[in-house]
Amino acid sequence: MDVLNPATGGVVATVPASGLAETDSAIERARGAFDAWRSVAPGERARLLRRFASIVDEHVEELAALEVAQAGHTIGNARWEAGNVRDVLNYYAGAPERLSGRQIPVPGGLDVTFHEPLGVVGVIVPWNFPMPIAGWGFAPALAAGNTVVLKPAELTPLTALRLAELGLDAGLPEGVFTVVPGKGSVVGQRFVTHPAVRKVCFTGSTEVGKQIMAGCAEQVKRVTLELGGKSANIVFADSDLELAAASAPAAVYDNAGQDCCARSRILVQRSAYDRFMALLEPAVKAFRCEDPSLETAQMGPLISAGQRASVESYVDGAEVAFRGSAPDGDGFWYPPTVLTARSTGDRHWREEVFGPVVSVLPFEDEADAVRLANDTEYGLSGSLWTRDLGRAIRVARAVETGTLSVNSHSSVRYWTPFGGVKQSGLGRELGPDAPLAFTETKNVFFRTEE
Ligand code: NAD
């Protein structure tokens, strides 16, 4: 597999694609390592995860540079992403010693529950956030006593491969965390069909997620799905319009819009629409799309020529309100773009564009805002802007989404649960309960009657 630099189109590295035999042998090694790993004393497992976190910390610059080269992420984002792997490892290093079961009052005996690890967990990762999404799967899975096989996306395998090496350097036993680069239809599919893989943790498109879910049903295999999104950024007229407009570009153009949480639909209360658009225009034009290795870059290129063609197909024929700029020449560049929706039937309003394109539509009142926000098959993230506390609570509860921010555009905090509703996914990652999703609850009754 040729790994291309999206900012230049040049080849960064060539990585051999694993076939079925290599995938099976990685799964069997992970199965072989499981019994010993689950038996490692909780404090020792915690210590190994903390050591893994420290080694990642020592390599943040190297990992970030690799991500800039293979994915076109800005250097600022890429450092944050490597740091997120470190933080998530440290956070879940606390889990092995806290995976307590319960003692339940029962007649005639004693009843206790144990959170048993599942076995081998298969993690399948997309190309848009190769490091964090890998970490959200492997860190809690390892902490709960599972072994992990991980398939990075075809376009971006380099940082995951490096993380696996760093795990070995930290002292993780052979087979506990293995990265298997290759095609989704070969390696990823084998995670679904191999009986030793007891859970699949998939992040990617809704289309492939449905196939994974159907495949896992064959063996009643556990599955977590983190899928697509078309999140709403709802701006009420009573909000701090300056702040809402200043943050709207980063809320959708971060990572060139290739973000499942991108607020790609802006809903603005009609009475504030003209003012908001007047504030948004200079913010979009000032958004710096440039060589992602520059410290000043806020946005880099798209991942591939194919992705750029797909993004372009949404803008062709649509009503462009205004746009920022992007470099010319080599690389898969696309400028930050704002479209005005003619109706909720517009393709760019309904589908996940996965590029630096946002659609804007006015709404009348609170009920109208909720109706429009929920008129989508997705429900991953979103924001709402208002100074009215009661409204903030009402609307936050009414919008069908897994994660929502009030007067903020952040989505992901590793301390809090993350995931979607409707066709955006199934299950939650991150937050304090994530390790439990990598365990089965075993219930044991001890008779005490003579
Ligand atoms: P994709 O579904 O094409 O691929 C995701 C991963 O699945 C890749 O590693 C791919 O090789 C693998 N895969 C493909 N076909 C497979 C199959 N038949 N069996 C097993 N594995 C298979 O998605 P993508 O284009 O890499 O990523 C973009 C999508 O990911 C967007 O829709 C985006 O919204 C979504 N995403 C969601 C989240 C979230 O947390 N909800 C986060 C990031 C990205």
Coordinates of N, CA, C and O and ligand atoms in Angstrom, one line a residue, residues 124-129 133 136 151-155 182-192 202-209 211-212 225-229 258-261 307 352 354 378 380 418-420 424-425 429, ligand 1:
I124 N -11.1 -1.5 14.4 CA -11.0 -1.1 13.0 C -11.1 0.4 12.9 O -12.0 1.0 13.4
V125 N -10.0 1.1 12.3 CA -9.9 2.5 12.4 C -10.0 3.2 11.1 O -9.5 2.7 10.1
P126 N -10.6 4.4 11.0 CA -10.7 5.1 9.7 C -9.4 6.0 9.5 O -8.6 6.1 10.4
W127 N -9.4 6.7 8.4 CA -8.2 7.5 8.1 C -8.2 8.9 8.7 O -7.2 9.6 8.7
N128 N -9.4 9.3 9.2 CA -9.5 10.8 9.5 C -8.8 11.1 10.8 O -8.3 12.2 11.0
F129 N -8.9 10.2 11.8 CA -8.1 10.5 13.1 C -7.4 9.2 13.5 O -7.8 8.5 14.4
I133 N -8.5 7.6 17.5 CA -9.5 6.6 17.4 C -8.9 5.2 17.7 O -9.6 4.4 18.4
W136 N -8.7 5.2 21.6 CA -10.0 5.0 22.3 C -10.4 3.6 22.3 O -11.2 3.2 23.2
K151 N -6.6 -2.8 13.0 CA -6.4 -2.5 11.6 C -6.5 -1.0 11.3 O -7.6 -0.5 11.4
P152 N -5.4 -0.4 10.9 CA -5.5 1.0 10.5 C -6.1 1.1 9.1 O -6.2 0.1 8.4
A153 N -6.5 2.3 8.7 CA -7.0 2.5 7.4 C -5.9 2.4 6.4 O -4.7 2.6 6.7
E154 N -6.3 2.0 5.2 CA -5.3 1.7 4.1 C -4.4 3.0 3.9 O -3.2 2.9 3.6
L155 N -5.0 4.2 3.9 CA -4.3 5.4 3.6 C -3.4 5.9 4.7 O -2.5 6.7 4.4
G182 N -3.8 -3.5 6.2 CA -4.3 -4.2 5.1 C -5.6 -3.7 4.7 O -6.1 -2.7 5.3
K183 N -6.3 -4.4 3.8 CA -7.6 -4.0 3.3 C -8.7 -4.3 4.3 O -8.7 -5.3 5.0
G184 N -9.7 -3.4 4.2 CA -10.9 -3.6 5.1 C -11.6 -4.9 4.7 O -12.0 -5.7 5.6
S185 N -11.6 -5.2 3.4 CA -12.4 -6.4 2.9 C -11.6 -7.7 3.3 O -12.2 -8.7 3.2
V186 N -10.4 -7.6 3.6 CA -9.6 -8.8 4.0 C -9.3 -8.8 5.5 O -9.9 -9.6 6.2
V187 N -8.5 -7.9 6.0 CA -8.2 -7.9 7.4 C -9.4 -7.5 8.3 O -9.7 -8.3 9.3
G188 N -10.1 -6.4 8.0 CA -11.2 -6.0 8.8 C -12.3 -7.1 8.8 O -12.9 -7.4 9.8
Q189 N -12.6 -7.6 7.6 CA -13.6 -8.6 7.5 C -13.3 -9.9 8.3 O -14.1 -10.5 8.9
R190 N -12.0 -10.2 8.4 CA -11.6 -11.4 9.1 C -11.8 -11.2 10.7 O -12.1 -12.1 11.4
F191 N -11.6 -9.9 11.1 CA -11.9 -9.6 12.5 C -13.4 -10.0 12.8 O -13.8 -10.5 13.9
V192 N -14.2 -9.7 11.8 CA -15.7 -10.0 12.0 C -15.9 -11.5 12.0 O -16.7 -12.0 12.8
F202 N -15.6 -0.8 15.8 CA -15.5 -0.2 14.4 C -15.8 1.3 14.4 O -16.8 1.8 14.9
T203 N -14.9 2.1 13.8 CA -15.2 3.5 13.5 C -15.0 3.7 12.0 O -13.9 3.3 11.5
G204 N -16.0 4.3 11.4 CA -15.9 4.5 9.9 C -17.2 4.9 9.4 O -18.1 5.4 10.1
S205 N -17.5 4.6 8.1 CA -18.7 5.0 7.5 C -19.9 4.2 8.0 O -19.8 3.0 8.3
T206 N -21.1 4.8 7.9 CA -22.3 4.1 8.2 C -22.5 2.9 7.3 O -22.9 1.9 7.8
E207 N -22.2 3.1 6.1 CA -22.4 1.9 5.1 C -21.6 0.7 5.6 O -22.2 -0.4 5.6
V208 N -20.3 0.9 5.8 CA -19.5 -0.3 6.2 C -19.9 -0.7 7.6 O -20.0 -1.9 7.9
G209 N -20.3 0.2 8.5 CA -20.7 -0.2 9.8 C -21.9 -1.1 9.8 O -22.0 -2.0 10.6
Q211 N -22.6 -3.3 7.5 CA -22.1 -4.6 7.1 C -21.4 -5.3 8.3 O -21.6 -6.5 8.5
I212 N -20.7 -4.5 9.1 CA -20.0 -5.1 10.3 C -21.0 -5.6 11.3 O -20.9 -6.7 11.8
L225 N -20.1 0.7 17.3 CA -20.0 1.4 16.0 C -20.0 2.9 16.2 O -20.9 3.4 16.9
E226 N -19.0 3.5 15.7 CA -18.9 5.0 15.7 C -18.9 5.3 14.2 O -17.9 5.1 13.5
L227 N -20.0 5.9 13.8 CA -20.2 6.1 12.3 C -20.3 7.6 11.9 O -19.6 8.4 12.5
G228 N -21.0 7.8 10.8 CA -21.0 9.2 10.3 C -21.8 10.2 11.0 O -22.5 9.9 12.0
G229 N -21.8 11.4 10.6 CA -22.5 12.5 11.3 C -22.9 13.6 10.3 O -22.4 13.7 9.2
Q258 N -13.0 16.8 7.7 CA -13.0 15.3 7.7 C -13.1 14.8 9.1 O -12.2 14.2 9.6
D259 N -14.2 15.2 9.7 CA -14.4 15.0 11.1 C -15.9 14.5 11.3 O -16.8 15.2 10.8
C260 N -16.0 13.4 11.9 CA -17.4 12.9 12.1 C -18.3 13.8 12.9 O -19.5 13.8 12.8
C261 N -17.6 14.7 13.7 CA -18.4 15.6 14.6 C -18.5 17.0 13.9 O -19.0 17.9 14.6
Q307 N -11.3 12.0 -2.5 CA -12.1 12.7 -1.5 C -12.4 14.1 -2.0 O -13.5 14.6 -1.8
E352 N -23.4 13.5 4.5 CA -22.1 13.8 5.1 C -21.1 14.2 4.0 O -20.7 13.3 3.2
F354 N -18.0 15.4 4.4 CA -16.6 15.1 4.9 C -15.5 15.9 4.2 O -14.5 15.4 3.7
Y378 N -28.7 11.0 11.0 CA -27.6 10.9 11.9 C -27.9 11.5 13.2 O -28.9 12.2 13.4
L380 N -24.8 12.4 15.9 CA -23.5 12.2 16.6 C -23.2 13.4 17.6 O -22.9 13.1 18.7
F418 N -18.5 9.2 24.6 CA -18.6 9.8 23.2 C -19.2 8.7 22.3 O -18.8 7.5 22.4
G419 N -20.2 9.1 21.5 CA -20.8 8.1 20.6 C -22.1 8.7 20.0 O -22.5 9.7 20.4
G420 N -22.7 7.9 19.1 CA -23.8 8.5 18.4 C -25.1 7.7 18.7 O -25.2 6.7 19.3
S424 N -25.7 7.1 13.5 CA -24.3 7.5 13.8 C -23.6 6.5 14.7 O -22.4 6.7 15.0
G425 N -24.3 5.5 15.1 CA -23.6 4.5 15.9 C -24.3 3.8 17.0 O -25.5 4.1 17.2
E429 N -17.8 5.2 23.6 CA -16.4 5.1 23.9 C -16.1 6.2 24.9 O -16.9 7.1 25.2
Ligands
NAD1 P1 -14.7 3.4 5.9 O1 -15.9 2.8 6.5 O2 -14.5 3.3 4.5 O3 -13.4 2.6 6.5 C1 -13.2 2.6 7.9 C2 -12.3 1.4 8.2 O4 -13.0 0.2 7.9 C3 -11.0 1.3 7.4 O5 -10.0 0.8 8.2 C4 -11.4 0.3 6.3 O6 -10.3 -0.4 5.7 C5 -12.3 -0.7 7.0 N1 -13.2 -1.4 6.2 C6 -13.7 -1.1 5.0 N2 -14.5 -2.1 4.5 C7 -14.6 -3.0 5.5 C8 -15.2 -4.3 5.6 N3 -16.0 -4.8 4.7 N4 -15.0 -5.0 6.7 C9 -14.2 -4.6 7.7 N5 -13.6 -3.4 7.7 C10 -13.7 -2.6 6.6 O7 -14.6 4.9 6.5 P2 -13.4 5.9 6.1 O8 -13.7 6.5 4.8 O9 -12.1 5.4 6.4 O10 -13.7 7.0 7.2 C11 -14.7 8.0 7.1 C12 -16.0 7.7 7.8 O11 -15.7 7.4 9.2 C13 -16.9 8.9 7.8 O12 -18.2 8.5 7.5 C14 -16.9 9.4 9.3 O13 -18.0 10.1 9.7 C15 -16.6 8.1 10.0 N6 -16.0 8.4 11.3 C16 -16.8 8.3 12.4 C17 -16.3 8.6 13.7 C18 -17.1 8.5 15.0 O14 -16.5 8.4 16.0 N7 -18.4 8.4 14.9 C19 -15.0 9.0 13.8 C20 -14.2 9.2 12.6 C21 -14.8 8.8 11.4

